[in-house]
PDB file of C-alpha atoms in Angstrom:
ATOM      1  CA  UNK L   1      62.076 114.002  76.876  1.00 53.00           C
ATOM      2  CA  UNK L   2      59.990 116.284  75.559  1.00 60.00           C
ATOM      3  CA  UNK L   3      56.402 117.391  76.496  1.00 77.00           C
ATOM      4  CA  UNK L   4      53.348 119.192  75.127  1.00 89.00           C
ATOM      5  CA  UNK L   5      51.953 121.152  78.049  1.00 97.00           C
ATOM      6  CA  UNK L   6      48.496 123.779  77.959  1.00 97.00           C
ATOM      7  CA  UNK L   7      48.507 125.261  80.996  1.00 97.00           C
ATOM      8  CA  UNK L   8      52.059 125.697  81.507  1.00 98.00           C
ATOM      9  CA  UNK L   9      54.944 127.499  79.649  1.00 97.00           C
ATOM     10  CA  UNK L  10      58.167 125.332  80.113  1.00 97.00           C
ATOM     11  CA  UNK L  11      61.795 125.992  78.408  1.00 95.00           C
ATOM     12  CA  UNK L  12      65.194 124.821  79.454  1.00 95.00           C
ATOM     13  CA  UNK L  13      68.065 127.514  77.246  1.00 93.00           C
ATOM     14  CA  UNK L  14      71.351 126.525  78.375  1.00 89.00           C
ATOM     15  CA  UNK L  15      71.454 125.553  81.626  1.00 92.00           C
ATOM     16  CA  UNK L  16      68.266 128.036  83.002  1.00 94.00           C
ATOM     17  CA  UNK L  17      64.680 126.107  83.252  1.00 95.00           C
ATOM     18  CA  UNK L  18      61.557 128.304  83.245  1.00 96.00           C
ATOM     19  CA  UNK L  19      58.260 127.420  84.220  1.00 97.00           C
ATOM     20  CA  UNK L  20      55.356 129.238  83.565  1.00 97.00           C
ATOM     21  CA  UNK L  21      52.462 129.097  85.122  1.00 97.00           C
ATOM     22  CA  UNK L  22      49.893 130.074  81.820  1.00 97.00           C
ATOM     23  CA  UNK L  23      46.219 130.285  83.081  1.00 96.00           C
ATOM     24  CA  UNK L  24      45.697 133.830  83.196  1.00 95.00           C
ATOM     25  CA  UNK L  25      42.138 134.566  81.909  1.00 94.00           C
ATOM     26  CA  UNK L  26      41.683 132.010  85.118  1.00 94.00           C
ATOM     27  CA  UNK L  27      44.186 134.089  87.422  1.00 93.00           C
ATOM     28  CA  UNK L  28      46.626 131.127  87.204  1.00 96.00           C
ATOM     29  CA  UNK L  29      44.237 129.201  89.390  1.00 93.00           C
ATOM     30  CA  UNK L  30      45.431 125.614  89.556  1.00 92.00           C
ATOM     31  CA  UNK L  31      43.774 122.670  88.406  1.00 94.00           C
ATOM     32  CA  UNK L  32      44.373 118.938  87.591  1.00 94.00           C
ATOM     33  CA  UNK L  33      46.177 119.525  84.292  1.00 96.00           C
ATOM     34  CA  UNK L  34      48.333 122.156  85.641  1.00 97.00           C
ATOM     35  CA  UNK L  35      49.387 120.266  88.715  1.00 96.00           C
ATOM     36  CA  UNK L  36      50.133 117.004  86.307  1.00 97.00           C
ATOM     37  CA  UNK L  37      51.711 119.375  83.813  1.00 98.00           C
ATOM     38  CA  UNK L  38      53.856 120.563  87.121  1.00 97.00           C
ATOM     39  CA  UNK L  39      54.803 117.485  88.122  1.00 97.00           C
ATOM     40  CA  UNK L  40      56.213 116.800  83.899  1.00 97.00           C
ATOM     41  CA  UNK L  41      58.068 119.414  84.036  1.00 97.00           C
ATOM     42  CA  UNK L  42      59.921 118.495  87.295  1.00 97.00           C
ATOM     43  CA  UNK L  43      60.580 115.326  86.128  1.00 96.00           C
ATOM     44  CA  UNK L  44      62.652 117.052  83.069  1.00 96.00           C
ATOM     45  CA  UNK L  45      64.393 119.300  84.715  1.00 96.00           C
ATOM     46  CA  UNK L  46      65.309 116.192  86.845  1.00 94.00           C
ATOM     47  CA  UNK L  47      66.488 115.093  83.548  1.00 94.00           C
ATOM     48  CA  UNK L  48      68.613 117.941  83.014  1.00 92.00           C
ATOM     49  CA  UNK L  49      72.188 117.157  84.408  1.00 86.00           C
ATOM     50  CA  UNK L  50      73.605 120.361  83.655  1.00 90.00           C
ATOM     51  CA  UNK L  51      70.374 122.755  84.796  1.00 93.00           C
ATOM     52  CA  UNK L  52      71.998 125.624  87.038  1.00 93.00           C
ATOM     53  CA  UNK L  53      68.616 127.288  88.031  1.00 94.00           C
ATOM     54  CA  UNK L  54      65.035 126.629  87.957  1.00 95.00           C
ATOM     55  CA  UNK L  55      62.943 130.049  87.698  1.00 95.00           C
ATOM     56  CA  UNK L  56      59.024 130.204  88.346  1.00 96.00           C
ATOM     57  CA  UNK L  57      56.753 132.474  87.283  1.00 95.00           C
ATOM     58  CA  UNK L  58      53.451 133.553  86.132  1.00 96.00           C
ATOM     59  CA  UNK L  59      51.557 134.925  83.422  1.00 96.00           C
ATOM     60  CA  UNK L  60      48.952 137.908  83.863  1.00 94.00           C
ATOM     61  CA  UNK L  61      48.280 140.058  86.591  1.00 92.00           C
ATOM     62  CA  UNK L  62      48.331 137.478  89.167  1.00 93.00           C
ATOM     63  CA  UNK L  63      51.021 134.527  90.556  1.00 95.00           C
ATOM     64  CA  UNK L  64      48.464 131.829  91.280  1.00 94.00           C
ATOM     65  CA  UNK L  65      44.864 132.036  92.809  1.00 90.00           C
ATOM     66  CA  UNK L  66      45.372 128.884  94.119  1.00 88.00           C
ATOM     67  CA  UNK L  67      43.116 126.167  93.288  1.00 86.00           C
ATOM     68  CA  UNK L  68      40.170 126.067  90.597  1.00 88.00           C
ATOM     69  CA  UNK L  69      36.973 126.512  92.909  1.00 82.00           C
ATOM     70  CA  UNK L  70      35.176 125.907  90.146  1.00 85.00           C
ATOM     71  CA  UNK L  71      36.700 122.556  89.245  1.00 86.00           C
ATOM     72  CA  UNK L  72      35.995 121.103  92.245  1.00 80.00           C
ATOM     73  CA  UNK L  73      32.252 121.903  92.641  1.00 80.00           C
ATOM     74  CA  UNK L  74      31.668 120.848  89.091  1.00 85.00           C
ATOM     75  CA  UNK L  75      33.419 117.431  90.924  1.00 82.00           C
ATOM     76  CA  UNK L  76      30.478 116.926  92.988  1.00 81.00           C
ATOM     77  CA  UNK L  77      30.599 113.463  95.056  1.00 82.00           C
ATOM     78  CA  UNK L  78      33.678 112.626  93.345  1.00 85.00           C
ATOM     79  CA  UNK L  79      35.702 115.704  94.281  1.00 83.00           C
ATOM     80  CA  UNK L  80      37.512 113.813  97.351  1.00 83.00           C
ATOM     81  CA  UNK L  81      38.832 111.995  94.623  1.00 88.00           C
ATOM     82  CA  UNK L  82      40.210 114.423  92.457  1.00 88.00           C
ATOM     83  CA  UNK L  83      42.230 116.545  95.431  1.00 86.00           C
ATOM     84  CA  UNK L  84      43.742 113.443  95.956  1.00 88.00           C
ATOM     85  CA  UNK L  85      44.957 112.999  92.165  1.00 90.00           C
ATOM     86  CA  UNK L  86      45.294 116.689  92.209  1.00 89.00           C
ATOM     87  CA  UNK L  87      47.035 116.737  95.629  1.00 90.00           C
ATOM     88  CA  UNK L  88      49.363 113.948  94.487  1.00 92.00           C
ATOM     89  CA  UNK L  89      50.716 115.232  91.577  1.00 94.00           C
ATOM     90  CA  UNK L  90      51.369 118.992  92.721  1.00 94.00           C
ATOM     91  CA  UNK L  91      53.231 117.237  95.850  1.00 92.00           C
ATOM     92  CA  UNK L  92      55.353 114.710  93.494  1.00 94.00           C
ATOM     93  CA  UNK L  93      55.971 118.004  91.999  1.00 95.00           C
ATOM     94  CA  UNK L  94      57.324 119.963  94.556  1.00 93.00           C
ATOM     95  CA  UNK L  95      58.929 117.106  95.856  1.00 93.00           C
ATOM     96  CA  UNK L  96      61.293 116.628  92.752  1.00 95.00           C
ATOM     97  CA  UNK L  97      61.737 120.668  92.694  1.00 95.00           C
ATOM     98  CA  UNK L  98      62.812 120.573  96.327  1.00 92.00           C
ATOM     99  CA  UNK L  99      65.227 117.961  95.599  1.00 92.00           C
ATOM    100  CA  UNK L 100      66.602 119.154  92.560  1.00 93.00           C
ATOM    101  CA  UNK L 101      70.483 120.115  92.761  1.00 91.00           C
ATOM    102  CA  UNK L 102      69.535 123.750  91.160  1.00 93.00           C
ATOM    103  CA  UNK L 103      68.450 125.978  92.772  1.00 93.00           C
ATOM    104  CA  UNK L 104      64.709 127.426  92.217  1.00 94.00           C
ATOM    105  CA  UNK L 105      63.489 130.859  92.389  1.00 94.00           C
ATOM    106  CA  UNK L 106      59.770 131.862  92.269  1.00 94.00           C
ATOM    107  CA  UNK L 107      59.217 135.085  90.792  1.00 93.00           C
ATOM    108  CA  UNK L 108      55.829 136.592  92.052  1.00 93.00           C
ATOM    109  CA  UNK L 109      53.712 139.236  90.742  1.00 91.00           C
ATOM    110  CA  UNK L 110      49.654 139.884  92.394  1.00 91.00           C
ATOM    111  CA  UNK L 111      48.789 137.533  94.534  1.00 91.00           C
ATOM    112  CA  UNK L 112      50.187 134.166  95.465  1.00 92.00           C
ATOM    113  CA  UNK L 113      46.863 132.158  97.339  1.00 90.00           C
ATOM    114  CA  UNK L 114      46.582 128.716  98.149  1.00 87.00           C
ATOM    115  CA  UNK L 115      48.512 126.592  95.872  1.00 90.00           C
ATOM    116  CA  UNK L 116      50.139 129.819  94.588  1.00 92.00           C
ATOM    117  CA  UNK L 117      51.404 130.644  98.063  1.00 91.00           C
ATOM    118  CA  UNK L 118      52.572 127.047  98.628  1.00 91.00           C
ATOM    119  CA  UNK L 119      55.139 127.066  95.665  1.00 93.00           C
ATOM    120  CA  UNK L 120      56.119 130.225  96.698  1.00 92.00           C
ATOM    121  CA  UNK L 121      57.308 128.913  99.832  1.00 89.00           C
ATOM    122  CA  UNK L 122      58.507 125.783  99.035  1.00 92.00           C
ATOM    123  CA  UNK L 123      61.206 127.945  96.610  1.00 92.00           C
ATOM    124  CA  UNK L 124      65.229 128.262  97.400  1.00 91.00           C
ATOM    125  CA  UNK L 125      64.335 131.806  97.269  1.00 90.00           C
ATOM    126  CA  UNK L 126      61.310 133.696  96.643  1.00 91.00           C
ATOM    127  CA  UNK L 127      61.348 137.155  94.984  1.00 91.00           C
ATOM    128  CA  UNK L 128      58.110 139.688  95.377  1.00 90.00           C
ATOM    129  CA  UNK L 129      57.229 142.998  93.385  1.00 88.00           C
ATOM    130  CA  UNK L 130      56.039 145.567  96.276  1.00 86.00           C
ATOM    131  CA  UNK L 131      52.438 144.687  95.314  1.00 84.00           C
ATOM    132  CA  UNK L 132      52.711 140.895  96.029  1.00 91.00           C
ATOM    133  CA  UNK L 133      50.214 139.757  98.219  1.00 90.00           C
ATOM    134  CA  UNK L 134      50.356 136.260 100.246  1.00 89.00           C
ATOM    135  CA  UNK L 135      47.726 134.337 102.030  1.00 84.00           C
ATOM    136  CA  UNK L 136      46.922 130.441 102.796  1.00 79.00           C
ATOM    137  CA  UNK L 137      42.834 131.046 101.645  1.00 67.00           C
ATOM    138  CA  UNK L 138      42.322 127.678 102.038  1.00 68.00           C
ATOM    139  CA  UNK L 139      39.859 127.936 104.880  1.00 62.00           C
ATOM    140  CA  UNK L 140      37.758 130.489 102.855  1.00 65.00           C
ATOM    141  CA  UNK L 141      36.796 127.590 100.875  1.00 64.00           C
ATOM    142  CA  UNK L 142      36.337 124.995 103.886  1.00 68.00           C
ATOM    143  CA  UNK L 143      39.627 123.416 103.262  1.00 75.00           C
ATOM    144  CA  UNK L 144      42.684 122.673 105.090  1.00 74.00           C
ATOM    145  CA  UNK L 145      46.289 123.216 103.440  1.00 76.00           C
ATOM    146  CA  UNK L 146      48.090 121.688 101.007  1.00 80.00           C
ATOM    147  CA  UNK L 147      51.434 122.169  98.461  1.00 80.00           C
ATOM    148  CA  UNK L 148      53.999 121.338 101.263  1.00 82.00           C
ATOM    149  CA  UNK L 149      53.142 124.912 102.730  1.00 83.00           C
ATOM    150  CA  UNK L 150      52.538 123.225 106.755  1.00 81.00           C
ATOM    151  CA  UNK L 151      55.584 121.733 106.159  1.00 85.00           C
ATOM    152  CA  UNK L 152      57.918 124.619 105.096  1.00 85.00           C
ATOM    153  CA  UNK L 153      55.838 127.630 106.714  1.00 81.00           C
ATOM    154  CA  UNK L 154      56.638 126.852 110.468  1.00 78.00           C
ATOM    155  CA  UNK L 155      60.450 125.727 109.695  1.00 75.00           C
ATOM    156  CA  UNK L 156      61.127 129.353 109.597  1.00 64.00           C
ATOM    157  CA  UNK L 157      60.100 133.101 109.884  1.00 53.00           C
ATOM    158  CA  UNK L 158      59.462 132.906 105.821  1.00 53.00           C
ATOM    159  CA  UNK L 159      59.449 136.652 104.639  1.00 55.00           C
ATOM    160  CA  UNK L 160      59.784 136.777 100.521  1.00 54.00           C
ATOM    161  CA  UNK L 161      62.961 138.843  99.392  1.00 53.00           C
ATOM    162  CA  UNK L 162      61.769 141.989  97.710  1.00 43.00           C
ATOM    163  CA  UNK L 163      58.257 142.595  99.176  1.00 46.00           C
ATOM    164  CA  UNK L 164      57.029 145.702 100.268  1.00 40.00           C
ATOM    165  CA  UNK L 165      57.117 146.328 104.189  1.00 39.00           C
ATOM    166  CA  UNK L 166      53.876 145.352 104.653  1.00 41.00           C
ATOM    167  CA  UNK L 167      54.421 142.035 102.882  1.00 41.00           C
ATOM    168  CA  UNK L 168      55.177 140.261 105.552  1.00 39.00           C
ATOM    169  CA  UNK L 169      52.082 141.496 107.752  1.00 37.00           C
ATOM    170  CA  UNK L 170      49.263 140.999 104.905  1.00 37.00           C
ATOM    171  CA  UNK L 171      50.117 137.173 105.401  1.00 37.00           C
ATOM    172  CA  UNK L 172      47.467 135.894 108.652  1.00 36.00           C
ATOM    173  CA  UNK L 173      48.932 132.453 108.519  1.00 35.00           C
ATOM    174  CA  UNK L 174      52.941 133.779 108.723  1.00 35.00           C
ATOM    175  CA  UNK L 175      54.667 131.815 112.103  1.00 34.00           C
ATOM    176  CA  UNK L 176      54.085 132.789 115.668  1.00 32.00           C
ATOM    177  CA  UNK L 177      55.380 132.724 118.833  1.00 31.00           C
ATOM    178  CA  UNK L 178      53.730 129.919 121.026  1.00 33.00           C
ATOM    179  CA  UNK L 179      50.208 130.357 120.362  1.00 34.00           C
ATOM    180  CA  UNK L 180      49.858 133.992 121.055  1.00 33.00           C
ATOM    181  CA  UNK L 181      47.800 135.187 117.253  1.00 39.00           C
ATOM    182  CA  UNK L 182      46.749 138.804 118.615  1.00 42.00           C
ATOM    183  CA  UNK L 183      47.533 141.332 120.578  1.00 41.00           C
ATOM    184  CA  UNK L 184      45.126 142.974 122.719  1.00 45.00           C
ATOM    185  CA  UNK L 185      45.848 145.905 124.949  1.00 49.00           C
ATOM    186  CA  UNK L 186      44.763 146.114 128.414  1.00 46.00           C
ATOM    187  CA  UNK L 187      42.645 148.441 130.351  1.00 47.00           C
ATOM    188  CA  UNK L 188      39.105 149.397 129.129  1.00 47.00           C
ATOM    189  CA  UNK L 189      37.770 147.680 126.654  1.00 52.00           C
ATOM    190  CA  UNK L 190      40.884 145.202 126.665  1.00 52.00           C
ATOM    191  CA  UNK L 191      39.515 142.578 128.398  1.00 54.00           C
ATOM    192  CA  UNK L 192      40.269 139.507 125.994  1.00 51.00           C
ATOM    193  CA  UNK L 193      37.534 136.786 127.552  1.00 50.00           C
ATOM    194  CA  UNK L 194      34.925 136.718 124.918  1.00 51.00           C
ATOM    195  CA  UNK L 195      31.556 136.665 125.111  1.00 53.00           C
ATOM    196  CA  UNK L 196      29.528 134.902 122.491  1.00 48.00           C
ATOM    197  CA  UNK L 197      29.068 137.358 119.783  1.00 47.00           C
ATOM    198  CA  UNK L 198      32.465 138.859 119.529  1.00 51.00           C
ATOM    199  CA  UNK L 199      33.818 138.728 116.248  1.00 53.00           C
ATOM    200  CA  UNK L 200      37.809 137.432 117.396  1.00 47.00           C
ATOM    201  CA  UNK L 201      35.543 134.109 117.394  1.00 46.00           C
ATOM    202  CA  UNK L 202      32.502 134.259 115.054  1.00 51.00           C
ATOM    203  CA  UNK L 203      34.525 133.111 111.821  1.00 49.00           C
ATOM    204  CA  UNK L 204      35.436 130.211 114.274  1.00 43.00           C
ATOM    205  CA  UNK L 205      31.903 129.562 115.609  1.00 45.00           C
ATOM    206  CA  UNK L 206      30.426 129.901 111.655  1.00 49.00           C
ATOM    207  CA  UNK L 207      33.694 128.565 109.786  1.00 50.00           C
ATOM    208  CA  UNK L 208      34.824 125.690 108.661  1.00 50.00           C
ATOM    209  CA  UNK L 209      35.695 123.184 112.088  1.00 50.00           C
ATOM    210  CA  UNK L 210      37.449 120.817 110.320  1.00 49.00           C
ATOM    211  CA  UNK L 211      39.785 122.831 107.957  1.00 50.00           C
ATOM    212  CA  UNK L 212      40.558 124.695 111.257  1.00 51.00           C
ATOM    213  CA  UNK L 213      41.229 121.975 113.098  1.00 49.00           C
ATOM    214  CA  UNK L 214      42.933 119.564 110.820  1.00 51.00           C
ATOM    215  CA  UNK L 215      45.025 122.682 108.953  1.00 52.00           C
ATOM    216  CA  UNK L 216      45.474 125.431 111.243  1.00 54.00           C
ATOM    217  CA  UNK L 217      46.294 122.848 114.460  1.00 58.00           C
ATOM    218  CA  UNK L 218      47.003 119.430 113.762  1.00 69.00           C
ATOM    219  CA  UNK L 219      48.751 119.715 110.387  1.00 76.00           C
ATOM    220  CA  UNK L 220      51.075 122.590 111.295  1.00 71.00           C
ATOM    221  CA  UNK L 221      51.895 121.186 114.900  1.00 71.00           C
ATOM    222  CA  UNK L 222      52.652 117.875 113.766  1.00 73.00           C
ATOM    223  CA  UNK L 223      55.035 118.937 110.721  1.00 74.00           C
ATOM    224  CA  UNK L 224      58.182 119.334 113.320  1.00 76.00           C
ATOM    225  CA  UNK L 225      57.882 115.239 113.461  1.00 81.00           C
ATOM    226  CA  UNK L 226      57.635 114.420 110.329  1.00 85.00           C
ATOM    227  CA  UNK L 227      59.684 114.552 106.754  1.00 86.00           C
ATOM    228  CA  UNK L 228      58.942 116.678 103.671  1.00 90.00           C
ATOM    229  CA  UNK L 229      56.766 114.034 101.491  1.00 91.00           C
ATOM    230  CA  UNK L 230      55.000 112.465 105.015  1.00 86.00           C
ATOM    231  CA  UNK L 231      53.747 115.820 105.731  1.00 85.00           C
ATOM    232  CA  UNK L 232      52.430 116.264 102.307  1.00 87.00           C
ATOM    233  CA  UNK L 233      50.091 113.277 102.158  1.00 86.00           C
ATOM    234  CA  UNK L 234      49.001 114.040 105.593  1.00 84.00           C
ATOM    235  CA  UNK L 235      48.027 117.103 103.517  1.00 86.00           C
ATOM    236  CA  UNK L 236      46.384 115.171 100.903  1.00 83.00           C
ATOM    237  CA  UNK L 237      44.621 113.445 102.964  1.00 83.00           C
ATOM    238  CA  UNK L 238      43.185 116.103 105.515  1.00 84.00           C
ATOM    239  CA  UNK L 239      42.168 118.292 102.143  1.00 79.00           C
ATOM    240  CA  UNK L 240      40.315 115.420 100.881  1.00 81.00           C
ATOM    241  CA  UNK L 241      38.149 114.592 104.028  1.00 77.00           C
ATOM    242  CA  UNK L 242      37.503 118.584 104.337  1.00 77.00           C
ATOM    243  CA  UNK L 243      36.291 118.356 100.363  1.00 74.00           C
ATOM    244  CA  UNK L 244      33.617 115.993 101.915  1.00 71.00           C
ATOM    245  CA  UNK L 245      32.133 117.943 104.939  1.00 68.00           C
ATOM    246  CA  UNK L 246      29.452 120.558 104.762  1.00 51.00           C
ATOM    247  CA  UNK L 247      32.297 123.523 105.650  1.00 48.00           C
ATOM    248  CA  UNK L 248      33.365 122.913 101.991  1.00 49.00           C
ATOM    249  CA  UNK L 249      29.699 122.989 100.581  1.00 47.00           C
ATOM    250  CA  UNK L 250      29.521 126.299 102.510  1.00 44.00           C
ATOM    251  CA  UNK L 251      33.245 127.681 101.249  1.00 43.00           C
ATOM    252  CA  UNK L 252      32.916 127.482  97.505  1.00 39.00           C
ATOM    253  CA  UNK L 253      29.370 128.858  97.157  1.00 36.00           C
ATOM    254  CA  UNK L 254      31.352 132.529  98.574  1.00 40.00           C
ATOM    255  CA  UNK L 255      34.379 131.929  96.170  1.00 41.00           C
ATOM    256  CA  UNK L 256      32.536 131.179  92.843  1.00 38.00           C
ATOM    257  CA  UNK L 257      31.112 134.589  93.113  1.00 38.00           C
ATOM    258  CA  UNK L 258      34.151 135.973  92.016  1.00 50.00           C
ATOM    259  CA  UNK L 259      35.124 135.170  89.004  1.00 46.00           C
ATOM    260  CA  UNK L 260      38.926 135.243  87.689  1.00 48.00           C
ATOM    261  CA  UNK L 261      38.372 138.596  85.995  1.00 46.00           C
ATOM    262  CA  UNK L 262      36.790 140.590  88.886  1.00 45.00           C
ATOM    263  CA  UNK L 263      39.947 138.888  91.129  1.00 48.00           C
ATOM    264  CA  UNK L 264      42.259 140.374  89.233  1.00 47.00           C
ATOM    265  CA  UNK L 265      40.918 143.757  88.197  1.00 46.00           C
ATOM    266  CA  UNK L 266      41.193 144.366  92.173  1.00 45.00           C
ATOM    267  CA  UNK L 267      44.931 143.380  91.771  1.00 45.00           C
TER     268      UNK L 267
END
């Protein structure tokens, strides 16, 4: 089998398959060709009997910005729709990856958001220069996760081989013990009850309820019940009602102010 893909790089020499992701001028940001194109080049290395190794990586300055903003607001009413087509295929993609009897190793350079951060994680092994940078973003755009990461982020203490110390720490969403998400010291001015115009609980007062509650809660709790490709089109389907609620209309108008170039001249 042999494909013709745009916004993807893919070679098998010998027994080593690379994937590239090839969007740069767009800081890698995925869209609905590039998760399709994902999902096509799973299914050859699949076809590959005697693939040893399956190595991702990215073109540019960035890994993956995670998913093309822009795309989805030019998607108006129908952008439910195309998360879940989108949604689909990056899952069946990951899924096959996952399942594969190579290994794969994500190679990340810049920062891995979103989708970016979800293939990182859902890697045999990830491997980070010292500036790598890590973060869900989903709920800056009113949206809830997706790309398997509620599935594989609280099955263990992930930390990417190779980052810098602070790696590790510049990641919000990384696992945590019972439900204890900040420290604050006693004494004066220590006092942890809020009162309404603190800012530990504006973002939550002024964000985006449902991403919160359907990503940050529900999703992540409930992935200790269920398998691998369940917990993914719970995913689909809990970024595709958040596409439809007013904390998405909100989310995007922020992102698209920033386009791909000014992202990744802060890199």
């Amino acid at each position: 089998m042999t494909q013709s893909y745009t916004t993807i790089k893919f070679t098998i020499i010998e027994d080593v398959a690379t994937i590239t992701l090839s969007r740069p001028e767009a800081a890698n940001a995925m869209n609905p060709v590039m998760a399709r194109e994902l999902n096509l080049a799973a299914i050859e290395c699949e076809e590959h009997q005697s693939l040893r190794v399956v190595l991702i990586n990215a073109e540019g300055k960035l890994f993956c910005a995670g998913g093309d903003i822009s795309e989805f607001a030019a998607a108006g009413k129908q952008v439910g729709a195309l998360i879940r087509e989108m949604a689909g295929d990056l899952h069946l993609a990951i899924s096959r990856l996952t399942r594969l009897k190579a290994p794969v190793i994500a190679a990340i350079q810049g920062t891995a958001a979103g989708a970016g951060f979800s293939l990182a994680i859902a890697a045999d092994i990830s491997i980070a220069s010292d500036t790598a940078k890590f973060t869900m973003a989903y709920t800056n755009g009113g949206l809830s996760p997706d790309g398997s990461s509620t599935y594989f982020l609280p099955q263990e203490n992930w930390r990417p081989p190779g980052t810098g110390a602070d790696a590790h720490e510049s990641n919000p969403h990384r696992p945590r013990s019972g439900g204890l998400g900040r420290h604050q010291p006693s004494g004066a001015g220590g006092d942890p009850r809020p009162d309404r115009s603190t800012t530990t609980y504006r973002p939550f007062r002024q964000g985006p309820t449902l991403a919160y509650r359907r990503g940050e809660s529900r999703l992540l709790n409930d992935s200790f019940n269920n398998g691998l490709e369940t917990q993914m089109e719970l995913e689909t389907r809990a970024i595709a009602d958040c596409a439809m609620t007013q904390g998405w209309a909100r989310g995007p108008a922020c992102v698209l102010r920033k386009t791909p170039s000014e992202i990744s001249s802060r890199e």
